[in-house]
């Protein structure tokens, strides 16, 4: 097999050790005679897998005891509806929700929430072509908003928050952390809800994590589908309906791998080193360009452009020859993008940097 480095934004690279473990377990998990895929989600084998995954994630992110961890389906996009459906039921209708628009994903969240509530865009980075997070001093928050929604890492635009918003006591922050969850420590207690699709930095597509403070449960609109009602999901330990069992199993292996690596603080140190290496190569001269303001540059998703875009195809072809895969930028913004999630080793980033230098004739 040729050696490659996969820079896909998601579904994305997984740790080789995890894939090897999954391969070894494929036909017979721990002497059960069954593949994890064949197990009842209510049987003792799978329950033990589920409980270990929940426990390890709680430990990795230091999730406080008054927060539930839900293993759901539908991805980040489904949560764009599920979040408002769960958080505005106790309010006079239509309830107000604040958003900070920092790129493609928060933009989609705004559109979807508008079907269930009155949305207020408290601040937008659109005029600046989404090259940073508008400073909180400029946000026009609604005093009685049900919550504030932010996307703390914009996967397409490469914009990452370097701060947690300060809100008045009692206000709730909902954060879409799909593409940088577990890449750095996070103070969960500052948020009411954290959600993320697994296929960026955790595991296979099909699993969505929701971390929700307990007092926010039980506020769903009557039209909220039962399988998406966080309280019902929480009361049933994520087994109200059949959860994505195999994806949970792989995510659990990733959580074990993260613990072996030293946890999220250790991952953050590595991710900083990887990001510094890559941005330095992009900034070396004007052959390449990343347009995001330095303090908001994502450590996970690094979009960049060739100054001479007529060289794009040649750049991608040369990258592929060297085993550097999936570097084409998102179709909505063009250019290139290198996603360097937890499972991307620094050797992969170094190989990309070597190629960037070579292609630029440095
Ligand atoms: C990928 C992504 C989503 C959407 O995830 P799906 O699983 O495709 O629904 C939402 N938010 C962010 C920040 C993402 O990166």
Coordinates of C-alpha atoms and ligand atoms in Angstrom, one line a residue:
X1 CA 0.0 0.0 0.0
X2 CA 1.4 3.4 -0.9
X3 CA 1.9 5.8 2.0
X4 CA -0.5 8.8 1.9
X5 CA -1.5 11.7 4.0
X6 CA -5.2 12.5 3.9
X7 CA -6.1 16.2 4.4
X8 CA -9.8 15.8 3.9
X9 CA -12.1 18.1 5.9
X10 CA -14.4 15.2 6.7
X11 CA -15.0 12.3 6.7
X12 CA -11.3 12.5 7.6
X13 CA -8.2 10.8 8.7
X14 CA -8.4 8.4 11.7
X15 CA -5.5 7.2 13.9
X16 CA -3.9 4.2 12.3
X17 CA -3.9 2.4 15.6
X18 CA -7.6 2.8 15.9
X19 CA -8.2 1.3 12.4
X20 CA -5.8 -1.6 13.1
X21 CA -7.7 -2.3 16.4
X22 CA -11.1 -2.2 14.5
X23 CA -9.7 -4.6 11.9
X24 CA -8.5 -7.0 14.6
X25 CA -11.9 -6.8 16.2
X26 CA -13.9 -7.0 13.0
X27 CA -15.0 -10.6 13.0
X28 CA -14.9 -11.3 16.7
X29 CA -15.0 -8.6 19.4
X30 CA -13.2 -9.7 22.6
X31 CA -14.2 -13.4 22.1
X32 CA -17.9 -12.6 21.8
X33 CA -17.9 -14.3 18.4
X34 CA -19.6 -11.2 17.0
X35 CA -18.6 -8.2 15.1
X36 CA -19.6 -5.0 17.0
X37 CA -21.9 -4.3 14.0
X38 CA -23.9 -7.4 14.8
X39 CA -24.5 -6.7 18.5
X40 CA -27.7 -5.7 20.0
X41 CA -27.4 -2.2 21.3
X42 CA -29.1 -3.4 24.5
X43 CA -26.8 -6.4 25.0
X44 CA -24.0 -6.4 27.7
X45 CA -21.2 -6.3 25.1
X46 CA -22.4 -3.1 23.4
X47 CA -23.5 -1.5 26.7
X48 CA -19.9 -1.9 28.0
X49 CA -18.6 -0.3 24.8
X50 CA -21.0 2.6 25.1
X51 CA -20.3 3.2 28.8
X52 CA -16.6 3.2 28.2
X53 CA -17.0 5.7 25.4
X54 CA -19.2 8.0 27.5
X55 CA -16.8 7.8 30.5
X56 CA -13.7 8.4 28.4
X57 CA -15.2 11.4 26.6
X58 CA -16.4 12.8 29.9
X59 CA -12.8 12.5 31.3
X60 CA -11.1 13.9 28.2
X61 CA -13.2 17.1 28.1
X62 CA -13.7 17.2 31.9
X63 CA -17.4 17.3 31.4
X64 CA -19.1 18.4 34.7
X65 CA -21.5 16.0 36.3
X66 CA -24.5 18.3 35.6
X67 CA -24.1 17.8 31.8
X68 CA -25.5 14.9 29.8
X69 CA -23.5 13.4 26.8
X70 CA -25.9 12.3 24.1
X71 CA -24.9 10.1 21.1
X72 CA -27.2 11.0 18.3
X73 CA -27.6 10.9 14.5
X74 CA -28.2 13.4 11.8
X75 CA -24.9 15.3 11.9
X76 CA -24.3 19.0 12.6
X77 CA -27.0 20.0 10.1
X78 CA -29.7 18.1 11.9
X79 CA -28.6 19.8 15.1
X80 CA -29.2 23.2 13.4
X81 CA -32.9 22.3 13.7
X82 CA -32.7 20.1 16.8
X83 CA -31.1 22.9 18.9
X84 CA -33.9 25.4 18.4
X85 CA -36.6 22.7 18.6
X86 CA -35.2 21.8 22.1
X87 CA -34.5 25.2 23.5
X88 CA -37.4 27.5 22.8
X89 CA -40.5 25.5 23.8
X90 CA -40.9 27.3 27.2
X91 CA -40.8 30.7 25.6
X92 CA -43.5 33.0 24.2
X93 CA -43.5 32.2 20.4
X94 CA -41.7 33.1 18.3
X95 CA -38.7 33.1 20.6
X96 CA -35.5 35.1 19.8
X97 CA -32.1 33.5 19.1
X98 CA -28.9 35.4 18.7
X99 CA -26.2 34.3 16.2
X100 CA -22.7 35.4 15.3
X101 CA -22.2 34.8 11.6
X102 CA -18.6 33.9 11.0
X103 CA -18.8 31.7 7.9
X104 CA -20.6 29.0 6.0
X105 CA -21.6 26.8 8.9
X106 CA -23.0 29.5 11.2
X107 CA -24.7 30.8 8.1
X108 CA -26.5 27.5 7.6
X109 CA -27.4 27.4 11.3
X110 CA -29.1 30.8 11.0
X111 CA -31.2 29.8 8.0
X112 CA -32.4 26.6 9.6
X113 CA -33.2 28.2 13.0
X114 CA -35.3 30.8 11.2
X115 CA -37.9 28.1 10.6
X116 CA -38.5 27.8 14.4
X117 CA -37.7 31.1 15.9
X118 CA -36.9 34.7 15.3
X119 CA -33.2 35.0 14.5
X120 CA -31.0 38.0 15.2
X121 CA -27.6 38.2 13.6
X122 CA -25.8 39.9 16.4
X123 CA -22.6 40.3 14.4
X124 CA -21.4 39.2 11.0
X125 CA -18.0 38.7 9.5
X126 CA -19.5 38.7 6.0
X127 CA -18.4 42.3 5.1
X128 CA -14.8 41.2 5.9
X129 CA -15.2 38.0 3.7
X130 CA -15.2 35.9 6.9
X131 CA -11.6 36.4 7.8
X132 CA -12.1 36.7 11.5
X133 CA -14.5 36.8 14.4
X134 CA -16.1 40.2 15.0
X135 CA -15.0 41.5 18.4
X136 CA -17.6 40.9 21.1
X137 CA -17.7 44.6 21.9
X138 CA -19.5 45.0 18.5
X139 CA -22.1 42.3 19.0
X140 CA -25.7 43.5 19.3
X141 CA -27.2 40.8 21.5
X142 CA -30.9 40.5 22.3
X143 CA -31.6 40.9 26.0
X144 CA -34.1 38.1 26.2
X145 CA -32.7 35.7 23.6
X146 CA -33.3 32.0 24.3
X147 CA -29.6 31.5 23.6
X148 CA -26.6 32.6 21.5
X149 CA -25.4 30.3 18.8
X150 CA -21.7 30.4 17.7
X151 CA -19.6 28.1 15.5
X152 CA -16.3 28.0 17.3
X153 CA -14.4 26.6 14.2
X154 CA -15.6 27.4 10.7
X155 CA -14.4 24.4 8.8
X156 CA -14.7 26.0 5.3
X157 CA -13.5 29.5 6.1
X158 CA -10.8 28.4 8.5
X159 CA -11.8 30.8 11.3
X160 CA -11.5 29.7 14.9
X161 CA -12.6 31.5 18.1
X162 CA -9.7 32.4 20.4
X163 CA -12.1 33.4 23.2
X164 CA -15.3 32.3 24.9
X165 CA -18.0 35.0 24.8
X166 CA -18.8 36.7 28.1
X167 CA -22.6 36.8 28.6
X168 CA -24.7 38.0 31.5
X169 CA -25.4 35.4 34.2
X170 CA -28.1 33.0 33.1
X171 CA -27.5 33.5 29.3
X172 CA -26.9 30.3 27.3
X173 CA -24.2 29.7 24.7
X174 CA -24.6 27.0 22.1
X175 CA -21.5 26.1 20.3
X176 CA -21.1 24.1 17.1
X177 CA -17.6 22.5 17.7
X178 CA -17.9 19.9 14.9
X179 CA -14.5 20.4 13.4
X180 CA -12.3 21.2 16.5
X181 CA -13.9 19.3 19.4
X182 CA -11.1 17.4 21.3
X183 CA -8.4 19.4 19.5
X184 CA -7.9 21.6 22.7
X185 CA -9.1 21.8 26.2
X186 CA -12.5 23.5 26.6
X187 CA -14.2 24.8 29.7
X188 CA -17.5 23.0 29.2
X189 CA -19.2 24.9 32.0
X190 CA -19.1 28.1 30.0
X191 CA -21.5 26.6 27.4
X192 CA -25.1 25.4 27.7
X193 CA -24.8 23.1 24.7
X194 CA -21.8 21.8 22.7
X195 CA -22.4 19.7 19.6
X196 CA -20.4 18.2 16.9
X197 CA -20.6 15.7 14.1
X198 CA -18.1 12.9 14.6
X199 CA -16.7 12.7 11.1
X200 CA -14.3 15.6 11.4
X201 CA -12.1 15.0 14.5
X202 CA -13.6 12.0 16.2
X203 CA -14.7 9.0 14.1
X204 CA -17.0 7.8 11.3
X205 CA -19.9 9.8 9.9
X206 CA -23.3 9.0 11.4
X207 CA -22.6 9.9 15.0
X208 CA -23.3 13.3 16.5
X209 CA -22.2 14.3 20.0
X210 CA -24.3 16.6 22.1
X211 CA -23.1 17.8 25.5
X212 CA -26.0 19.6 27.2
X213 CA -26.5 21.1 30.7
X214 CA -29.2 19.3 32.5
X215 CA -31.4 22.3 33.3
X216 CA -31.7 22.9 29.5
X217 CA -33.6 19.6 29.1
X218 CA -37.3 19.5 28.9
X219 CA -37.8 22.8 27.0
X220 CA -38.6 21.3 23.6
X221 CA -41.3 22.6 21.3
X222 CA -44.3 20.1 21.0
X223 CA -43.4 19.6 17.3
X224 CA -39.9 18.3 18.2
X225 CA -39.6 14.7 16.9
X226 CA -39.3 12.4 19.9
X227 CA -36.1 10.8 18.7
X228 CA -34.6 14.3 18.6
X229 CA -35.9 15.5 22.0
X230 CA -32.7 15.7 24.1
X231 CA -34.6 14.9 27.3
X232 CA -36.0 11.7 25.8
X233 CA -32.6 10.8 24.4
X234 CA -31.0 11.6 27.8
X235 CA -33.6 9.7 29.8
X236 CA -32.9 6.7 27.6
X237 CA -29.1 6.8 27.7
X238 CA -29.0 7.5 24.0
X239 CA -31.0 4.3 23.4
X240 CA -34.4 5.7 22.7
X241 CA -33.9 4.5 19.2
X242 CA -31.0 2.4 17.9
X243 CA -27.9 4.6 18.1
X244 CA -25.1 4.4 15.5
X245 CA -23.5 1.5 17.3
X246 CA -20.4 1.0 15.1
X247 CA -19.7 4.7 14.9
X248 CA -19.9 4.9 18.7
X249 CA -17.5 1.9 19.0
X250 CA -14.9 3.6 16.7
X251 CA -15.3 6.9 18.5
X252 CA -14.7 5.0 21.8
X253 CA -11.4 3.7 20.3
X254 CA -10.5 7.2 19.3
X255 CA -11.1 8.4 22.9
X256 CA -8.9 5.6 24.2
X257 CA -6.2 6.7 21.7
X258 CA -6.5 10.3 22.8
X259 CA -6.0 9.3 26.4
X260 CA -2.9 7.3 25.5
X261 CA -1.6 10.4 23.6
X262 CA -1.8 12.4 26.8
X263 CA -5.3 13.8 26.4
X264 CA -6.5 17.0 24.9
X265 CA -3.9 19.3 26.4
X266 CA -1.2 17.2 24.8
X267 CA -3.2 17.2 21.5
X268 CA -3.4 21.0 21.7
X269 CA 0.4 21.3 22.0
X270 CA 0.8 19.1 18.9
X271 CA -1.9 20.9 17.0
X272 CA -0.2 24.3 17.7
X273 CA 3.1 22.9 16.4
X274 CA 1.5 21.5 13.3
X275 CA -0.5 24.7 12.6
X276 CA 2.6 26.9 13.1
X277 CA 4.6 24.8 10.7
X278 CA 2.0 25.0 8.0
X279 CA 1.1 28.7 8.3
X280 CA 4.8 29.7 8.3
X281 CA 5.2 28.0 5.0
X282 CA 2.1 29.7 3.6
X283 CA 3.3 33.1 4.9
X284 CA 6.9 32.7 3.7
X285 CA 6.3 34.9 0.7
X286 CA 3.3 35.8 -1.5
X287 CA 3.3 32.5 -3.5
X288 CA 0.5 31.3 -1.2
X289 CA -2.1 33.2 0.7
X290 CA -4.2 32.5 3.8
X291 CA -6.6 35.4 4.2
X292 CA -7.7 34.9 7.9
X293 CA -6.5 37.3 10.5
X294 CA -3.7 35.7 12.4
X295 CA -5.4 35.5 15.8
X296 CA -8.4 33.7 14.3
X297 CA -6.6 31.2 12.1
X298 CA -7.9 27.7 12.6
X299 CA -5.5 25.1 13.9
X300 CA -7.6 22.4 12.2
X301 CA -8.7 23.7 8.8
X302 CA -6.2 25.7 6.8
X303 CA -7.7 27.2 3.6
X304 CA -5.2 28.8 1.2
X305 CA -4.9 30.1 -2.3
X306 CA -2.1 30.1 -4.9
X307 CA -1.4 33.6 -6.0
X308 CA -1.5 32.3 -9.6
X309 CA -4.7 30.3 -9.6
X310 CA -3.9 29.0 -13.1
X311 CA -1.5 26.6 -11.3
X312 CA -4.2 25.0 -9.1
X313 CA -4.6 21.8 -11.2
X314 CA -0.8 21.4 -11.4
X315 CA -0.5 21.9 -7.7
X316 CA -3.1 19.3 -6.9
X317 CA -1.7 16.8 -9.4
X318 CA 1.8 17.1 -7.9
X319 CA 0.4 16.8 -4.4
X320 CA -1.4 13.6 -5.4
X321 CA 1.8 12.1 -6.9
X322 CA 3.4 12.7 -3.5
X323 CA 0.6 11.0 -1.6
X324 CA -0.8 14.3 -0.3
X325 CA -4.5 13.8 -0.8
X326 CA -7.8 15.8 -0.7
X327 CA -6.3 19.2 -0.7
X328 CA -8.8 20.8 -3.0
X329 CA -10.7 23.7 -1.2
X330 CA -14.4 23.6 -0.6
X331 CA -16.3 24.4 -3.8
X332 CA -18.0 27.5 -2.3
X333 CA -14.6 29.2 -1.7
X334 CA -12.2 27.5 -4.1
X335 CA -8.5 27.4 -3.6
X336 CA -7.0 24.7 -1.4
X337 CA -7.6 23.5 2.1
X338 CA -5.5 21.3 4.4
X339 CA -7.4 19.8 7.3
X340 CA -4.9 18.8 10.0
X341 CA -7.0 17.1 12.7
X342 CA -5.8 15.3 15.7
X343 CA -5.0 12.1 13.7
X344 CA -2.8 14.0 11.2
X345 CA 0.8 13.4 12.4
X346 CA 3.3 16.2 12.2
X347 CA 5.2 14.2 9.6
X348 CA 2.2 14.7 7.3
X349 CA 2.2 18.4 7.8
X350 CA 6.0 18.4 7.2
X351 CA 5.5 16.5 3.9
X352 CA 3.0 19.1 2.8
X353 CA 5.3 21.9 3.8
X354 CA 8.1 20.3 1.8
X355 CA 5.8 20.1 -1.2
X356 CA 4.6 23.7 -0.7
X357 CA 8.3 24.9 -0.7
X358 CA 9.2 22.7 -3.7
X359 CA 6.2 23.9 -5.8
X360 CA 7.0 27.5 -4.9
X361 CA 10.5 27.0 -6.1
X362 CA 12.0 27.9 -2.8
Ligands
LIG1 C1 -19.3 19.5 8.8 C2 -19.9 20.5 9.7 C3 -21.3 20.5 9.9 C4 -22.3 19.6 9.2 O1 -22.1 18.3 9.5 P1 -23.1 17.2 8.8 O2 -22.7 16.0 9.6 O3 -22.7 17.1 7.4 O4 -24.5 17.6 9.0 C5 -21.8 21.5 10.8 N1 -21.0 22.4 11.4 C6 -19.6 22.4 11.2 C7 -18.8 23.3 11.9 C8 -19.1 21.4 10.3 O5 -17.8 21.4 10.1

